[in-house]
mmCIF file of C-alpha atoms and ligand atoms in Angstrom:
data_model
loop_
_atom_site.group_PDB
_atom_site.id
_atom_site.type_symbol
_atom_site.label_atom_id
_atom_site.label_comp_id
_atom_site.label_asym_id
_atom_site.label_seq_id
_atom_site.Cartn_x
_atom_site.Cartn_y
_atom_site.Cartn_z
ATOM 1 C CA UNK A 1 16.917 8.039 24.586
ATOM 2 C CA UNK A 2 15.808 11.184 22.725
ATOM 3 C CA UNK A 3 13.128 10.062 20.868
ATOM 4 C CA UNK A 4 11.451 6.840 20.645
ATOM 5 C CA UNK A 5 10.848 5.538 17.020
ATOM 6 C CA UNK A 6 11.498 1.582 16.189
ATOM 7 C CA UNK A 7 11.537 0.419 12.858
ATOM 8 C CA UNK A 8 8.779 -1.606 13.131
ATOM 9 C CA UNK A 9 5.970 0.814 14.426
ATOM 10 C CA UNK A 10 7.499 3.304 11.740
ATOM 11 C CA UNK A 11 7.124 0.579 8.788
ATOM 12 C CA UNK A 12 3.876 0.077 10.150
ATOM 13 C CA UNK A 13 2.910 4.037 9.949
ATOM 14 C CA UNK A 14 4.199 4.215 6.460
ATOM 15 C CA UNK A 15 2.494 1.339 5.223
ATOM 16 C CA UNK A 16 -0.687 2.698 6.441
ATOM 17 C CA UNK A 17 0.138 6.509 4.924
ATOM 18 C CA UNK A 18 1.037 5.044 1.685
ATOM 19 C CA UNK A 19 -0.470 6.602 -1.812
ATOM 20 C CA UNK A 20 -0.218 5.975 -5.728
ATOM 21 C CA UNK A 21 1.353 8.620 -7.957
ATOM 22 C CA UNK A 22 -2.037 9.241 -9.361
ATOM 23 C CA UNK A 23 -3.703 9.710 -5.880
ATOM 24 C CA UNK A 24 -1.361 13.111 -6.285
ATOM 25 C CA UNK A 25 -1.274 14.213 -10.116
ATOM 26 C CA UNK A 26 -2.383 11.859 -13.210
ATOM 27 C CA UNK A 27 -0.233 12.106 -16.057
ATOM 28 C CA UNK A 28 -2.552 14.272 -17.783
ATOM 29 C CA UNK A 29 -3.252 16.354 -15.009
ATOM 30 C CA UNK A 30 -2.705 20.467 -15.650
ATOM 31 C CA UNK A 31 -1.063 22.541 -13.183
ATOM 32 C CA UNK A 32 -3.559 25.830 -12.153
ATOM 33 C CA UNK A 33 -1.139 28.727 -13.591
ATOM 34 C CA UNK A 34 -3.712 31.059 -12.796
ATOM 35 C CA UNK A 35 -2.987 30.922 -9.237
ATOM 36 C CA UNK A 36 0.569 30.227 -6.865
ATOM 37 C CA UNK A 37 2.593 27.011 -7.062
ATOM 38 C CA UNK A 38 4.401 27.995 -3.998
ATOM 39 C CA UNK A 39 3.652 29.212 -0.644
ATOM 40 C CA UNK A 40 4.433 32.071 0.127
ATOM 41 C CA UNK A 41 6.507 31.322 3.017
ATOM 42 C CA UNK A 42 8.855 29.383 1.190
ATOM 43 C CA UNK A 43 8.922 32.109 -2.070
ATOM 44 C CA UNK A 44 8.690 35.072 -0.687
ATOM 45 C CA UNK A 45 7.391 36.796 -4.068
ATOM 46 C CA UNK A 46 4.943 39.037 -2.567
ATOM 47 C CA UNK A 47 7.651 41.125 -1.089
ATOM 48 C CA UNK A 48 9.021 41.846 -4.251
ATOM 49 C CA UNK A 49 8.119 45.787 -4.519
ATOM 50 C CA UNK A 50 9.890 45.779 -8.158
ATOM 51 C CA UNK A 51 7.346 43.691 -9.844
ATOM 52 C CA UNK A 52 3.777 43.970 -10.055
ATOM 53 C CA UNK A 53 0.907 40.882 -8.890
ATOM 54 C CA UNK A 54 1.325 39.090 -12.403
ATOM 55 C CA UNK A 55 4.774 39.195 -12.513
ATOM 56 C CA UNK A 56 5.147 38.088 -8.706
ATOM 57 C CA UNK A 57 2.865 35.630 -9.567
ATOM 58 C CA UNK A 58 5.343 34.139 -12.368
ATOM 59 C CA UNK A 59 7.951 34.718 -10.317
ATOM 60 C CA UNK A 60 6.489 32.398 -8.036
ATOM 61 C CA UNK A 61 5.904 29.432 -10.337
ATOM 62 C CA UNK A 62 9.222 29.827 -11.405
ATOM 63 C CA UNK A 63 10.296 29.209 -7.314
ATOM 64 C CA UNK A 64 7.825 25.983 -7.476
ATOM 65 C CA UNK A 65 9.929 24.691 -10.661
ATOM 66 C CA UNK A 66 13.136 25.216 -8.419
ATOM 67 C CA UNK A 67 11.059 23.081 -5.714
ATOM 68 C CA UNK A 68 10.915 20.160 -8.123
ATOM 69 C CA UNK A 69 13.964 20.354 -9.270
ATOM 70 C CA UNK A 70 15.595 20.947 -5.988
ATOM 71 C CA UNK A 71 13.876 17.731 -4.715
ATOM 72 C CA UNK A 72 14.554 16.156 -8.031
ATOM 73 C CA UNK A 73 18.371 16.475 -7.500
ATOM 74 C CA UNK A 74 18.028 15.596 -3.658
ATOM 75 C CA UNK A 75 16.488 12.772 -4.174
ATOM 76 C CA UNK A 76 18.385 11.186 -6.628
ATOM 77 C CA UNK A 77 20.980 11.176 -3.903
ATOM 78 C CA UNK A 78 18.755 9.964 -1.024
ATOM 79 C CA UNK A 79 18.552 6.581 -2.902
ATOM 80 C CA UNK A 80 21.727 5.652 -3.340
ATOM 81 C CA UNK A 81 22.808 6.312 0.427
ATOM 82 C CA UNK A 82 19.956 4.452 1.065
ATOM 83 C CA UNK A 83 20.779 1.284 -0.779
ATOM 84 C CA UNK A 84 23.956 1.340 0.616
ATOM 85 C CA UNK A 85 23.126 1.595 4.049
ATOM 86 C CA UNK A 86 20.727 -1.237 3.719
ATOM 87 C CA UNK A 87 22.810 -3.516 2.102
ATOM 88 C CA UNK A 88 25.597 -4.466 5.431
ATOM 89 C CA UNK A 89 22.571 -4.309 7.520
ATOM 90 C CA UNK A 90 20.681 -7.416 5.805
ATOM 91 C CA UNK A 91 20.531 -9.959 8.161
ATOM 92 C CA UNK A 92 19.492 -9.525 11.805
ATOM 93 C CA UNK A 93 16.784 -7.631 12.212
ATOM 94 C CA UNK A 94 14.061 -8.396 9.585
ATOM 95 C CA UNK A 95 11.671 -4.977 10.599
ATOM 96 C CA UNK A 96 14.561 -2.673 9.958
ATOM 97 C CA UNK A 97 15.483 -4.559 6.289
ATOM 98 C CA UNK A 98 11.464 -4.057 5.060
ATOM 99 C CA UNK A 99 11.692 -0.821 6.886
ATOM 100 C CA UNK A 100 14.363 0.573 5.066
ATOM 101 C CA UNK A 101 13.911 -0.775 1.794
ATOM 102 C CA UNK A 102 10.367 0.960 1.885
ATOM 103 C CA UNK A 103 11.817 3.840 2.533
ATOM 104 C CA UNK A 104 13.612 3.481 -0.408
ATOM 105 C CA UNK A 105 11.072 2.409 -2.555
ATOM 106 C CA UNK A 106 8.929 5.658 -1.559
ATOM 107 C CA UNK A 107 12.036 7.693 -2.658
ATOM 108 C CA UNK A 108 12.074 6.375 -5.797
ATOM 109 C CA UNK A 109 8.364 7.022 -5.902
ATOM 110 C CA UNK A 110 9.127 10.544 -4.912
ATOM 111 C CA UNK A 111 11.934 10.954 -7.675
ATOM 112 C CA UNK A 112 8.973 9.731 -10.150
ATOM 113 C CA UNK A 113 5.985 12.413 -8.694
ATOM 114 C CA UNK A 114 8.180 15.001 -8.933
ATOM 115 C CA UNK A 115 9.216 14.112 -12.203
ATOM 116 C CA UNK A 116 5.617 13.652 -13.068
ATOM 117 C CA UNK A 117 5.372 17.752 -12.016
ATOM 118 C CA UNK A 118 7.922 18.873 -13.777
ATOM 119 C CA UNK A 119 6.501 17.690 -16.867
ATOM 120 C CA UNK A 120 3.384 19.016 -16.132
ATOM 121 C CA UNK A 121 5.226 22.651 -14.899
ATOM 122 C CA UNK A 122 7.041 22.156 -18.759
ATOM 123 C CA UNK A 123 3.991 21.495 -20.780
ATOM 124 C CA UNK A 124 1.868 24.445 -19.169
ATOM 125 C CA UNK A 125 4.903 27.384 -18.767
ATOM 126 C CA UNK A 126 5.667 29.262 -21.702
ATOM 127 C CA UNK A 127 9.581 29.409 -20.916
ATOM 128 C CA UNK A 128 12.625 26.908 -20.223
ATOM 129 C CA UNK A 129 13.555 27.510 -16.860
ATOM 130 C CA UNK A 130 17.216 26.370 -16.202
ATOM 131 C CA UNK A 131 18.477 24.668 -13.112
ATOM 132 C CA UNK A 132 21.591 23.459 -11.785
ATOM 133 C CA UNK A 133 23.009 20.308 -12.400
ATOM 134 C CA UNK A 134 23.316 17.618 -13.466
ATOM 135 C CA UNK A 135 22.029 15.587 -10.783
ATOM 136 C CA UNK A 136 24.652 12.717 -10.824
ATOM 137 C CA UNK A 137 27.586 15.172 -10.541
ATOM 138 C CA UNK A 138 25.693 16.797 -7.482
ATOM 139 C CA UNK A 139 25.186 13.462 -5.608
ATOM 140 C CA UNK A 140 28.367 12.262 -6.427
ATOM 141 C CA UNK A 141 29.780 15.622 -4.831
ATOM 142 C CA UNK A 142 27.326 14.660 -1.801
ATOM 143 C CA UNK A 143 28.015 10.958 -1.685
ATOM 144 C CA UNK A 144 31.865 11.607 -1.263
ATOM 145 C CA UNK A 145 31.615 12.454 2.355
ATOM 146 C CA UNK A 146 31.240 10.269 5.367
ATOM 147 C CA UNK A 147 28.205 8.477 5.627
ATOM 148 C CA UNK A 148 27.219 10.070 9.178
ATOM 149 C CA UNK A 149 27.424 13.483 6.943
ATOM 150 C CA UNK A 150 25.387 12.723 4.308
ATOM 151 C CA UNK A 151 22.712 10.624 6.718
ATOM 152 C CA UNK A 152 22.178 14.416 8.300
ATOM 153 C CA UNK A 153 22.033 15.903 5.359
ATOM 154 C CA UNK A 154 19.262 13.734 4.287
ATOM 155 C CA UNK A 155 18.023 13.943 7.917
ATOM 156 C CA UNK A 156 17.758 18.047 7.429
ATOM 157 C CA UNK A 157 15.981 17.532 4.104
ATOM 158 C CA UNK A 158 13.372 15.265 5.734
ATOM 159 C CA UNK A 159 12.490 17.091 8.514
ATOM 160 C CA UNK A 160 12.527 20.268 6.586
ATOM 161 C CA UNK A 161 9.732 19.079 4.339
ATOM 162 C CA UNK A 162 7.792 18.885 7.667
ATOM 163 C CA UNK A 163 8.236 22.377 7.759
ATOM 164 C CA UNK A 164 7.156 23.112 4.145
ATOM 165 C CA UNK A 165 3.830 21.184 4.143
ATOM 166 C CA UNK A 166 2.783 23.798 7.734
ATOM 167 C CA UNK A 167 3.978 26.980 5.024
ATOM 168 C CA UNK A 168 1.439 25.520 2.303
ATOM 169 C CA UNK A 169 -1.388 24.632 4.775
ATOM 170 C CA UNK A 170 -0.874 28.364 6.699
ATOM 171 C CA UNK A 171 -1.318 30.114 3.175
ATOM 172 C CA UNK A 172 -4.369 31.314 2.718
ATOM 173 C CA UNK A 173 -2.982 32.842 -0.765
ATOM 174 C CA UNK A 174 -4.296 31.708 -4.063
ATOM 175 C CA UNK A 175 -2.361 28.702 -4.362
ATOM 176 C CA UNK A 176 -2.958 25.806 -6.981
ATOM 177 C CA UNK A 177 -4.628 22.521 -4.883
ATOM 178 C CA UNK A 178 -2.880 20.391 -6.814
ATOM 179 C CA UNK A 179 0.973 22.050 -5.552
ATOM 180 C CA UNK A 180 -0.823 21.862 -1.944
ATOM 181 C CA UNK A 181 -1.925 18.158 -2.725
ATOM 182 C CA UNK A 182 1.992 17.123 -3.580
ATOM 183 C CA UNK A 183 3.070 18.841 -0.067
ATOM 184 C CA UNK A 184 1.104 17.404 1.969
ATOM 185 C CA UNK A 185 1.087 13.809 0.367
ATOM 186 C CA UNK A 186 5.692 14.485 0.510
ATOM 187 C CA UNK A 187 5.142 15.236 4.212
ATOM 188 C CA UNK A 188 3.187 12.466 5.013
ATOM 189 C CA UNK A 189 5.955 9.866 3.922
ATOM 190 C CA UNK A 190 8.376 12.284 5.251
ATOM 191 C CA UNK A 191 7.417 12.288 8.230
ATOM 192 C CA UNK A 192 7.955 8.103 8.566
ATOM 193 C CA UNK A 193 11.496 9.177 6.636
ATOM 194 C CA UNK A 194 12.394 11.160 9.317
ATOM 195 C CA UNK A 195 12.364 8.888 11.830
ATOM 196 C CA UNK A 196 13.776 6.104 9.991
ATOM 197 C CA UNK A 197 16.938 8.424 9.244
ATOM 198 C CA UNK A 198 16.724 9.486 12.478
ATOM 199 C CA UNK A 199 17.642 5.803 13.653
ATOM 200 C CA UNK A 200 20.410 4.884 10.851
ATOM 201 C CA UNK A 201 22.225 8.153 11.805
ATOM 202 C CA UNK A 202 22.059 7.293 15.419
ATOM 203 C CA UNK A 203 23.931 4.064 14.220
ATOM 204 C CA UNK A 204 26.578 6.044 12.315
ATOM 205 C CA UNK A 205 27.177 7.828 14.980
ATOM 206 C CA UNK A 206 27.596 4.804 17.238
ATOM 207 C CA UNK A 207 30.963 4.507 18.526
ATOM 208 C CA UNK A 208 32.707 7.332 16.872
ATOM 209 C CA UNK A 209 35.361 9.315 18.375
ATOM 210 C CA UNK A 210 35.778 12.885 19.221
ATOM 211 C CA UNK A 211 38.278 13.538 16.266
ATOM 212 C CA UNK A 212 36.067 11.555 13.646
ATOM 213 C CA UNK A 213 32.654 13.347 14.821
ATOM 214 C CA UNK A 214 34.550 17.010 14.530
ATOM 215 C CA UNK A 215 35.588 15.779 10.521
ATOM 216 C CA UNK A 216 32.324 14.724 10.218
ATOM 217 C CA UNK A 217 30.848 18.430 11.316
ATOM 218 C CA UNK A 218 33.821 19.554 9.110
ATOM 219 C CA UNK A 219 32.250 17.558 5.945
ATOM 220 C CA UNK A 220 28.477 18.242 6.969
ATOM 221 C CA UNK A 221 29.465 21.771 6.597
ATOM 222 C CA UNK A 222 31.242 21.104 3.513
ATOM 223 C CA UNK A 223 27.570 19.582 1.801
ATOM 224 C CA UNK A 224 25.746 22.396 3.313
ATOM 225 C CA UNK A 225 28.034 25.073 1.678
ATOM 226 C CA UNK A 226 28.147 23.240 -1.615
ATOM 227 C CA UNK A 227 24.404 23.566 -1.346
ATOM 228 C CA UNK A 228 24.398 26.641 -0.446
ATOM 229 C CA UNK A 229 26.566 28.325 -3.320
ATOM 230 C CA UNK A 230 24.108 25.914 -5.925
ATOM 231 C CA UNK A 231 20.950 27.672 -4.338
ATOM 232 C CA UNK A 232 23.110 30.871 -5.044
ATOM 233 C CA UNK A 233 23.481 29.895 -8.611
ATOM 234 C CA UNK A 234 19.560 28.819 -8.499
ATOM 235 C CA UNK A 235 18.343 32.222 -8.111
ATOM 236 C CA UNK A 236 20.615 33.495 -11.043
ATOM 237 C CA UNK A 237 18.743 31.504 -13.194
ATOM 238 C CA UNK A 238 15.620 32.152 -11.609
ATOM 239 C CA UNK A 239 15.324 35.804 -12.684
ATOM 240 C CA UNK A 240 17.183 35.299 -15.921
ATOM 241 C CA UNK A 241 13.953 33.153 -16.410
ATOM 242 C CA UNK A 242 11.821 35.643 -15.219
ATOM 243 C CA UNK A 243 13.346 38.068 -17.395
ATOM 244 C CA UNK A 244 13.119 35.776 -20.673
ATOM 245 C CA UNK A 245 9.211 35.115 -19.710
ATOM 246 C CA UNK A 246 8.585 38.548 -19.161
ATOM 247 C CA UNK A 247 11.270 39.825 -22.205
ATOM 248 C CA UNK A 248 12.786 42.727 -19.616
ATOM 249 C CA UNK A 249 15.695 43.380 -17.843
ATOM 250 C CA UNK A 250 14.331 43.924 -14.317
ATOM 251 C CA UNK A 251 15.065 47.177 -12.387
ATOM 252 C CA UNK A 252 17.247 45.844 -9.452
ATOM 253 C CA UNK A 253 17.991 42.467 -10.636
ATOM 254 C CA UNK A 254 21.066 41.847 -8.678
ATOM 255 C CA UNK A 255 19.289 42.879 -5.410
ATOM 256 C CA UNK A 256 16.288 40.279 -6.546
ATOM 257 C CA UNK A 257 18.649 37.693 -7.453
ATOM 258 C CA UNK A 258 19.661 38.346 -3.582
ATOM 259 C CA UNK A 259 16.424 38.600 -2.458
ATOM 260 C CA UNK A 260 15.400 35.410 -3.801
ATOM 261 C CA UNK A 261 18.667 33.097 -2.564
ATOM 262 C CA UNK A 262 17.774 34.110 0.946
ATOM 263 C CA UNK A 263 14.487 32.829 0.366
ATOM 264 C CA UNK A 264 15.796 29.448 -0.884
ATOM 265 C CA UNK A 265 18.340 29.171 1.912
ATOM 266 C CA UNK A 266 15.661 29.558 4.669
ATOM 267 C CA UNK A 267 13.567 26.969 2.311
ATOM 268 C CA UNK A 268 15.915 23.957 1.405
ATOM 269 C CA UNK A 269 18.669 24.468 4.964
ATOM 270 C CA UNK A 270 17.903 26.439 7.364
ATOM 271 C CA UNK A 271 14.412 25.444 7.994
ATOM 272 C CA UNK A 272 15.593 21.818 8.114
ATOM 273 C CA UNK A 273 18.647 23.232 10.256
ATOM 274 C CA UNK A 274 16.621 24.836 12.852
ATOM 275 C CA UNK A 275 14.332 22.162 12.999
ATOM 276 C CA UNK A 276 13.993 20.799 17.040
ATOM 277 C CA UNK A 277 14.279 16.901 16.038
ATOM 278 C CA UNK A 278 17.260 17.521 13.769
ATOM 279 C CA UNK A 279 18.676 19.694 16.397
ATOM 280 C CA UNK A 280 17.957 16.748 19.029
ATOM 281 C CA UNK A 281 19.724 14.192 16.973
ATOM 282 C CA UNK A 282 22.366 16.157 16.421
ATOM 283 C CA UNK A 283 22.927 16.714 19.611
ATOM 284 C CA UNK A 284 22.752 13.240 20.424
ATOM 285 C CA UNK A 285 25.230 12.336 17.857
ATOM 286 C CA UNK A 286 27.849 15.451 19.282
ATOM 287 C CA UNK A 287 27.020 17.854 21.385
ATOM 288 C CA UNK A 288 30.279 19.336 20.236
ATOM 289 C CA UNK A 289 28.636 19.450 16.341
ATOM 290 C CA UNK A 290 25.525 20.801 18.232
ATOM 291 C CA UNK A 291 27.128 23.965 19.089
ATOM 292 C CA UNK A 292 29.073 24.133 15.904
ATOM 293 C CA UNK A 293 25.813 24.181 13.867
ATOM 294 C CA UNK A 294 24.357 26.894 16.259
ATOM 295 C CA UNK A 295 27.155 28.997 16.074
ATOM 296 C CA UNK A 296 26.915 28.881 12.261
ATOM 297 C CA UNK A 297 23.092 29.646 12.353
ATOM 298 C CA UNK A 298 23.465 32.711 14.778
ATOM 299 C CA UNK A 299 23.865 36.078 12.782
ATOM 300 C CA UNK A 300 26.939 38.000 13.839
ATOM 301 C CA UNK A 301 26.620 40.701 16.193
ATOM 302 C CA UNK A 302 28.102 44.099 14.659
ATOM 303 C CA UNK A 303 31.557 44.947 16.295
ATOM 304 C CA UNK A 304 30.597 48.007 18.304
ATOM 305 C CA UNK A 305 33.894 49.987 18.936
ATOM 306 C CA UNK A 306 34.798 50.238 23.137
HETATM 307 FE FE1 LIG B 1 10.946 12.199 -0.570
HETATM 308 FE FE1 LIG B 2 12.330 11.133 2.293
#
């Protein structure tokens, strides 16, 4: 075996990491727009030579309002795979029912935090910020697909918030303790999420032939491009809302709107793609969807004429 997570020692880690909403941000809590939302890892602002520290700095919130509403939209999504997961796999084993239904009932405690931030992002920015959507037509454009695609999906986005909470600890930067506080309080519960994902893909998985597991890779691919072109739209909207804040067309916009997608991409896939336990499990799953996912993640090598 690959790893060695059980339901019931991983029900019994998340009951112990368990907070309340207000442990994280009270209702009448104000985010700190003085400082960062985001780490810099994960919004590469600072980089941006065409804008000066203030405007970097809005720039920035406006990549932590794309965080909640990224994780808003995912999610929503998470939930409903969950349910259905749980519900054929009622009976039998009684750790993996209370397992998975906390799971669920943290998501749905997630969906509300983050809601609870974007209210507070709202009442304390001084522009709309538009975002893709809505989130039922995105999760019903996820929740199309096989089950053993989705279940890695979700697996990448757990494991990927791993990553995220290590980018907000490593900044030193300026950032806003409250942003930091709803990191690290997502990655703890993540971390439990992980590994209870990590077991119901392994069950998906069970049993499946070569020809299903390569439409499966075919369909995982199919999610991660559909996210992909949404994070593309994402930073359109971005700087059109950095432009409305500021009241400017920037110098370079189409290169920042560029700039900025990459960012997301490494953010919300390919920090969850290149993640070792993701990698593990899918390698477990299909070696053959292993190597597919590598290929895809390794930058082309320029043709260099004989
Ligand atoms: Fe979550
Ligand atoms: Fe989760």
């Amino acid at each position: 075996m690959y790893h060695d997570f059980n339901y019931e020692a991983t029900l019994a880690s998340s009951l112990r990491a368990q907070w309340q909403l207000d442990d994280v941000l009270r209702a009448d809590q104000e985010l700190d727009f003085s400082r960062n939302l985001m780490p810099e890892s994960l919004a590469r602002t600072a980089a941006v030579a065409s804008l000066n520290p203030f405007e970097q700095r809005i720039l920035n919130q406006i990549s932590a309002h794309q965080y909640l509403s990224i994780f808003g939209v995912v999610e929503e999504f998470i939930l409903p795979f969950l349910f259905d997961h749980a519900r054929p796999a009622l009976r039998g084993d009684d750790w993996r029912v209370r397992a998975i239904l906390n799971f669920a009932s943290e998501e749905a405690k997630h969906i509300h935090l983050f809601k609870r931030f974007h209210a507070a992002f709202v009442r304390g920015f001084p522009v709309d910020c538009q975002v893709i959507g809505p989130s039922e037509a995105i999760g019903a454009e996820v929740l199309r697909h096989d089950p053993l695609a989705v279940g890695l999906v979700i697996l990448m986005i757990e494991w990927m918030t791993q990553q995220h909470y290590l980018g907000s600890i490593r900044d030193d930067g300026d950032l806003d303790p409250l942003f930091k506080s709803l990191m690290r309080h997502h990655w703890m519960e993540e971390a439990q999420h992980a590994k209870l994902d990590t077991l119901i893909v392994d069950a998906l998985a069970e049993g499946r032939s070569e020809r299903e597991l390569a439409q499966v890779t075919n369909e995982f691919f199919q999610i991660a491009g559909f996210l992909d072109k949404s994070l593309q739209v994402q930073a359109r909207f971005n700087v059109e809302s950095l432009e409305r804040g500021l009241g400017r067309t920037i110098d370079g916009r189409d290169a920042l709107i560029v700039q900025q997608y990459r960012a997301a991409r490494w953010t919300y896939l390919i920090s969850g793609l290149t993640h070792d336990r993701f990698k593990a499990t899918l390698e477990a799953s299909s070696p053959k969807m292993a190597a597919r996912v590598a290929a895809a993640l390794t930058p082309r090598q320029p043709q260099v004429a004989a």
